[in-house]
mmCIF file of C-alpha atoms in Angstrom:
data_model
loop_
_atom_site.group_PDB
_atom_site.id
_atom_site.type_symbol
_atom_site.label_atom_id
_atom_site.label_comp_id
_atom_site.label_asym_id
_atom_site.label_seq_id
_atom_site.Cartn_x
_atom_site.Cartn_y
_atom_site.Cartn_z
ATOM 1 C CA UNK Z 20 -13.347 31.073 -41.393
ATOM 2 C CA UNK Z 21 -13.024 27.466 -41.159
ATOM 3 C CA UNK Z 22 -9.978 26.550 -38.681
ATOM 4 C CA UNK Z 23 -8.356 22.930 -37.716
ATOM 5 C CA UNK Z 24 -9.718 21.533 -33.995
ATOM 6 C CA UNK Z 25 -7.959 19.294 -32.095
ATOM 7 C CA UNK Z 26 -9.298 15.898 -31.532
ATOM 8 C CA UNK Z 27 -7.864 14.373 -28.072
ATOM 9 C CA UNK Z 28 -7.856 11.051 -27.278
ATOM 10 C CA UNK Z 29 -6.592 8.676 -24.675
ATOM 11 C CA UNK Z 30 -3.346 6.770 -25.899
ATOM 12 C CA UNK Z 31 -0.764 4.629 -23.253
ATOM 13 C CA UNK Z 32 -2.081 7.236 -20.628
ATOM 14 C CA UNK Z 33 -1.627 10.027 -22.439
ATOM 15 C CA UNK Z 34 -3.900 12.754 -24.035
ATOM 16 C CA UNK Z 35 -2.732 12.803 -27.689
ATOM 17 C CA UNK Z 36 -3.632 14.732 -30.347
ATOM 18 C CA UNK Z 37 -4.423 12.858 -33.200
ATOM 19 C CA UNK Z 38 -6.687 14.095 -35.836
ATOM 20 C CA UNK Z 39 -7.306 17.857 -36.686
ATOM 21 C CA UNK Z 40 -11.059 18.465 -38.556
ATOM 22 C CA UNK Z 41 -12.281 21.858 -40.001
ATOM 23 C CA UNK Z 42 -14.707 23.129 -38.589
ATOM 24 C CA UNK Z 43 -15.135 26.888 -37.127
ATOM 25 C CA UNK Z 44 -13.503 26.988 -34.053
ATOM 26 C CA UNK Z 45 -15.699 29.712 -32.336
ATOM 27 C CA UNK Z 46 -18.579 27.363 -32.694
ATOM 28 C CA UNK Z 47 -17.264 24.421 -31.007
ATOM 29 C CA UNK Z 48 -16.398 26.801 -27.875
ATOM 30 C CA UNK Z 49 -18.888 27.905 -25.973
ATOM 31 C CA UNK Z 50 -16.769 30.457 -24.590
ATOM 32 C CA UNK Z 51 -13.450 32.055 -25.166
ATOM 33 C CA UNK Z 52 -11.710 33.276 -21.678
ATOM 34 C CA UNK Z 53 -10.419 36.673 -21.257
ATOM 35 C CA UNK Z 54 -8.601 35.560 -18.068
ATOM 36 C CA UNK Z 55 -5.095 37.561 -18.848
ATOM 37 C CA UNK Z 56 -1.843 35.886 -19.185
ATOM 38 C CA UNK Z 57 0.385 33.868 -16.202
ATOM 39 C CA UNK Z 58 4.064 34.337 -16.292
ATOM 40 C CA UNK Z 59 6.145 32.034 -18.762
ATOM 41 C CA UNK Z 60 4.107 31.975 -21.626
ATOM 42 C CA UNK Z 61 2.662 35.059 -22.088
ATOM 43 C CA UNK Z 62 -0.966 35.207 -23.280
ATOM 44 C CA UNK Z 63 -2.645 32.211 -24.546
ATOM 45 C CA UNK Z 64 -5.812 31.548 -25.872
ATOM 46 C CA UNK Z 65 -8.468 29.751 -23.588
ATOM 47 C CA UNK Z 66 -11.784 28.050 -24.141
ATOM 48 C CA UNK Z 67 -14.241 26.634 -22.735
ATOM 49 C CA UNK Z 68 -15.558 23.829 -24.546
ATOM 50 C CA UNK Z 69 -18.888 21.249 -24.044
ATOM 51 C CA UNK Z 70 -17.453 18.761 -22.223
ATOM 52 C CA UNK Z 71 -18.711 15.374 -20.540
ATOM 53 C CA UNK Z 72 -16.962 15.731 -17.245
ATOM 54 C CA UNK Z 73 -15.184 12.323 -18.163
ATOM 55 C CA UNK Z 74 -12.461 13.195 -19.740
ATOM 56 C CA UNK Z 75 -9.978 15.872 -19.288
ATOM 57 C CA UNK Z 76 -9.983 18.584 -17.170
ATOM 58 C CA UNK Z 77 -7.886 20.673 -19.101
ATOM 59 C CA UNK Z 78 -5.788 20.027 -21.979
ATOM 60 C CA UNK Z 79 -2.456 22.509 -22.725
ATOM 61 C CA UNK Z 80 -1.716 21.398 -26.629
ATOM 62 C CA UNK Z 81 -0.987 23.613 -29.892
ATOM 63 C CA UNK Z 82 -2.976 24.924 -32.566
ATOM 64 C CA UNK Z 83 -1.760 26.045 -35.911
ATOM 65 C CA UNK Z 84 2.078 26.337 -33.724
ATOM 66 C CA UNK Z 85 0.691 28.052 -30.937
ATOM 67 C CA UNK Z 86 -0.153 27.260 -27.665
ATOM 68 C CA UNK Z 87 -3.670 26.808 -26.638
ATOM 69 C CA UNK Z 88 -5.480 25.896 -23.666
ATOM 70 C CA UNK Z 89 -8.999 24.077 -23.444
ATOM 71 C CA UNK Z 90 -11.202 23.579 -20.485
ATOM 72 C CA UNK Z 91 -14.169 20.733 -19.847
ATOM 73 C CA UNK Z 92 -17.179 22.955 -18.647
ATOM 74 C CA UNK Z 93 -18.605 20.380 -16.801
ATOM 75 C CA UNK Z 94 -15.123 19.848 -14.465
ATOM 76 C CA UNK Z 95 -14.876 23.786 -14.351
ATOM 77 C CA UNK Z 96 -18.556 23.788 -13.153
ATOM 78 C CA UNK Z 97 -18.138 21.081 -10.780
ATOM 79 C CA UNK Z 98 -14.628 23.022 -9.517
ATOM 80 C CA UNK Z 99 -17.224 26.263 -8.923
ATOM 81 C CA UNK Z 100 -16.559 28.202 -12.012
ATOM 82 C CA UNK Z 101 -13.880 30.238 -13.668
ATOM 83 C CA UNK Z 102 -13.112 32.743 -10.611
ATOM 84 C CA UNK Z 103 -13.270 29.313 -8.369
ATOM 85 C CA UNK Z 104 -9.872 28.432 -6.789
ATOM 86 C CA UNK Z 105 -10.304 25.282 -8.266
ATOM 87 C CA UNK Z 106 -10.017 26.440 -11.765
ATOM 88 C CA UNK Z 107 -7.387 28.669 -10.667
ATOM 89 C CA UNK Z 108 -4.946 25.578 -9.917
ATOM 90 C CA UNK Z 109 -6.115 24.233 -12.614
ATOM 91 C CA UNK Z 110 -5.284 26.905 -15.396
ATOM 92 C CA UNK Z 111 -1.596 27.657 -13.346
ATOM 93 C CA UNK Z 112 -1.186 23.441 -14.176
ATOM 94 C CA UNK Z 113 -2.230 23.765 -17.660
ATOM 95 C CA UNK Z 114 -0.367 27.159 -18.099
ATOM 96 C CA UNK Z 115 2.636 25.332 -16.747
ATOM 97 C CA UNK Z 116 2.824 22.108 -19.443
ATOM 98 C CA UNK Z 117 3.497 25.274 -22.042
ATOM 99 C CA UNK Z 118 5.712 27.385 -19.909
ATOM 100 C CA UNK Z 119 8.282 24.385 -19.121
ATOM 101 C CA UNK Z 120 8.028 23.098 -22.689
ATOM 102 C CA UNK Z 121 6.386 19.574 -22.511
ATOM 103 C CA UNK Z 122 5.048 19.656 -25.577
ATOM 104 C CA UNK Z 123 8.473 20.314 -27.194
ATOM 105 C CA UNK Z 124 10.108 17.714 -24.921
ATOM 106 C CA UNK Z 125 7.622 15.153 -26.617
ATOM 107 C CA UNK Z 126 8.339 16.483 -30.131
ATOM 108 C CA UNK Z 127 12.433 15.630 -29.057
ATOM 109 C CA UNK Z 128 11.422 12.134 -27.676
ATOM 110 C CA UNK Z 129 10.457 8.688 -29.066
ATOM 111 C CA UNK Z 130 7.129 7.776 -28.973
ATOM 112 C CA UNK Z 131 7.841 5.201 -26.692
ATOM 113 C CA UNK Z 132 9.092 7.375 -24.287
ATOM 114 C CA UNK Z 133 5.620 9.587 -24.046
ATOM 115 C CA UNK Z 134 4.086 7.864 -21.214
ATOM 116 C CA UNK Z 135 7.135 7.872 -18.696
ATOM 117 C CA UNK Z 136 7.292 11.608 -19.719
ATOM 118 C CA UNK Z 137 3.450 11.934 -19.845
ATOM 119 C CA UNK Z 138 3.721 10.597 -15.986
ATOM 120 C CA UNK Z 139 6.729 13.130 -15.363
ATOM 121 C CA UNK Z 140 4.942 16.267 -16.371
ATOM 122 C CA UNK Z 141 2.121 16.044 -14.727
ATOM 123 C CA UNK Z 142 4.030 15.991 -11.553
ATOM 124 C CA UNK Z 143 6.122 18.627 -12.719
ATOM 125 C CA UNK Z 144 3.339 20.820 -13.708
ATOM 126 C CA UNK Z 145 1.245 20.677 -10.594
ATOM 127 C CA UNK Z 146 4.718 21.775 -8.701
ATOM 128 C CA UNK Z 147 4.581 24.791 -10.694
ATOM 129 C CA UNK Z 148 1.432 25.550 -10.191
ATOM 130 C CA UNK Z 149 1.711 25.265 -6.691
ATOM 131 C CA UNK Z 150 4.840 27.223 -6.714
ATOM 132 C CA UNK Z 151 3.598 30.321 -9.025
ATOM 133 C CA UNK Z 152 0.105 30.483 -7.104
ATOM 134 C CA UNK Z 153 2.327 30.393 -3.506
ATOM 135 C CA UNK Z 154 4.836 33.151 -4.828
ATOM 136 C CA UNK Z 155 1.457 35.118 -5.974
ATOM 137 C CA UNK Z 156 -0.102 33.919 -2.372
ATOM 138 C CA UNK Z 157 -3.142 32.520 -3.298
ATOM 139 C CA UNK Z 158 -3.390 29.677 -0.938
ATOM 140 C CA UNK Z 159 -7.164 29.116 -1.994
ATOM 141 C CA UNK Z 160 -6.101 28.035 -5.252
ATOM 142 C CA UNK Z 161 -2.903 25.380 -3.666
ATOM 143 C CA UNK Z 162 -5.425 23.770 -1.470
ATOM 144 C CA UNK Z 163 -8.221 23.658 -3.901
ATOM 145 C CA UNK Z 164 -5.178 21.820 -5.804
ATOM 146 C CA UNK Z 165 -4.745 19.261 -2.923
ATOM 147 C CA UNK Z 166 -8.904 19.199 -2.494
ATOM 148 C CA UNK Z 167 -9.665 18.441 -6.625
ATOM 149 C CA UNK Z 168 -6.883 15.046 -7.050
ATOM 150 C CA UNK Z 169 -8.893 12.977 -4.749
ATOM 151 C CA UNK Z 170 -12.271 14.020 -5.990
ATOM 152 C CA UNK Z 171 -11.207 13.583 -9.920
ATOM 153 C CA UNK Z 172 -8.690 10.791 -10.007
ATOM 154 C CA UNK Z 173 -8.140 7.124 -9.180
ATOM 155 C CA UNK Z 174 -6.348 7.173 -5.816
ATOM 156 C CA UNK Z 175 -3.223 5.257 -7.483
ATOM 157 C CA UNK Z 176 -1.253 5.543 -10.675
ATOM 158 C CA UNK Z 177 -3.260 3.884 -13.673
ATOM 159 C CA UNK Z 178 -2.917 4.027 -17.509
ATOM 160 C CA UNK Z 179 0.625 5.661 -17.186
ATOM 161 C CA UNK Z 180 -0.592 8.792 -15.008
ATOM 162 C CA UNK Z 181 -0.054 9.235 -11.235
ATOM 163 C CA UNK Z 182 -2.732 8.957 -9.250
ATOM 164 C CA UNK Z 183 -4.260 11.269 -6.289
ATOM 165 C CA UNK Z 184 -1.764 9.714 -4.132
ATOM 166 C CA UNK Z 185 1.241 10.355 -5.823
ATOM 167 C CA UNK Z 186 0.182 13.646 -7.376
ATOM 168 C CA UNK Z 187 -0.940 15.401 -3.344
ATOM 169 C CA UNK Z 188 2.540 13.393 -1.748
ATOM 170 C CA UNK Z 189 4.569 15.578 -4.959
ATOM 171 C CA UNK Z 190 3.180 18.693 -4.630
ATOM 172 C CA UNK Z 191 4.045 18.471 -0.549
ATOM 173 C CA UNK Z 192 7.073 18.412 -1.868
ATOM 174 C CA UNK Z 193 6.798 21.482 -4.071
#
């Protein structure tokens, strides 16, 4: 069964999707997690795709209506893997753009608006993600949170996304 892919690309900051090809989507994933569903959202489907470890880390968007969630298996490798707590912050983040509705805030918004709320919910995101894995107690997974910022991004805001900086001073915060 052929099925539309997302194509992401880099636009004012932002991860957008912006073309949608047919292709089978089992055979662009190299593996589909089984990882069970974190509160908000209810299950949703995970993969692990080939990545280049240059782009995203993850990426929460929607297929065919429905949220999806798609990992970079060279920055889950480089986190230590999908029971890492690493990749644990990082699917609580991801899980959090669809549980507080970014995507829909975007669909509400004008385009122009995207980055500043781009910037906005990626800070918003990581304090959920802090928050949920606290009120769950895995403090592994909130400092591998604080540990993966400086290692993955610029240490100040560029291209319309905060930077380690800003993203480790926020989720002190949190």
């Amino acid at each position: 069964m052929n099925i539309p892919v997302i194509r992401a690309v880099r636009l004012s900051g932002l991860l957008f999707a912006w073309s949608i090809w047919y292709l089978p989507l089992n055979s662009l994933a190299q593996q589909q997690l089984s990882q069970g569903p974190l509160p908000g959202v209810g299950q949703v489907p995970e993969y692990l795709m080939p990545g280049t470890g240059q782009g995203f880390a993850g990426l929460a968007t929607f297929y065919m209506g429905k949220p999806v969630i798609f990992y970079d298996n060279i920055w889950v490798q480089r986190m230590g893997g999908t029971g890492s707590p690493g990749f644990r912050f990082l699917r609580a983040h991801e899980y959090a753009h669809h549980a507080r509705g970014h995507w829909l805030m975007r669909l509400n918004s004008l385009p122009q608006m995207w980055p500043v709320l781009g910037y906005h919910e990626e800070l918003d995101a990581d304090c959920a993600a802090v928050r949920y894995l606290k009120q769950i107690g895995d403090m592994d997974a909130v400092q591998a949170g604080f540990q993966i910022y400086p290692l993955m991004l610029p240490q100040q805001d560029a291209g319309g996304r905060p930077g380690a900086v800003t993203r480790i001073n926020n989720m002190n915060l949190c």
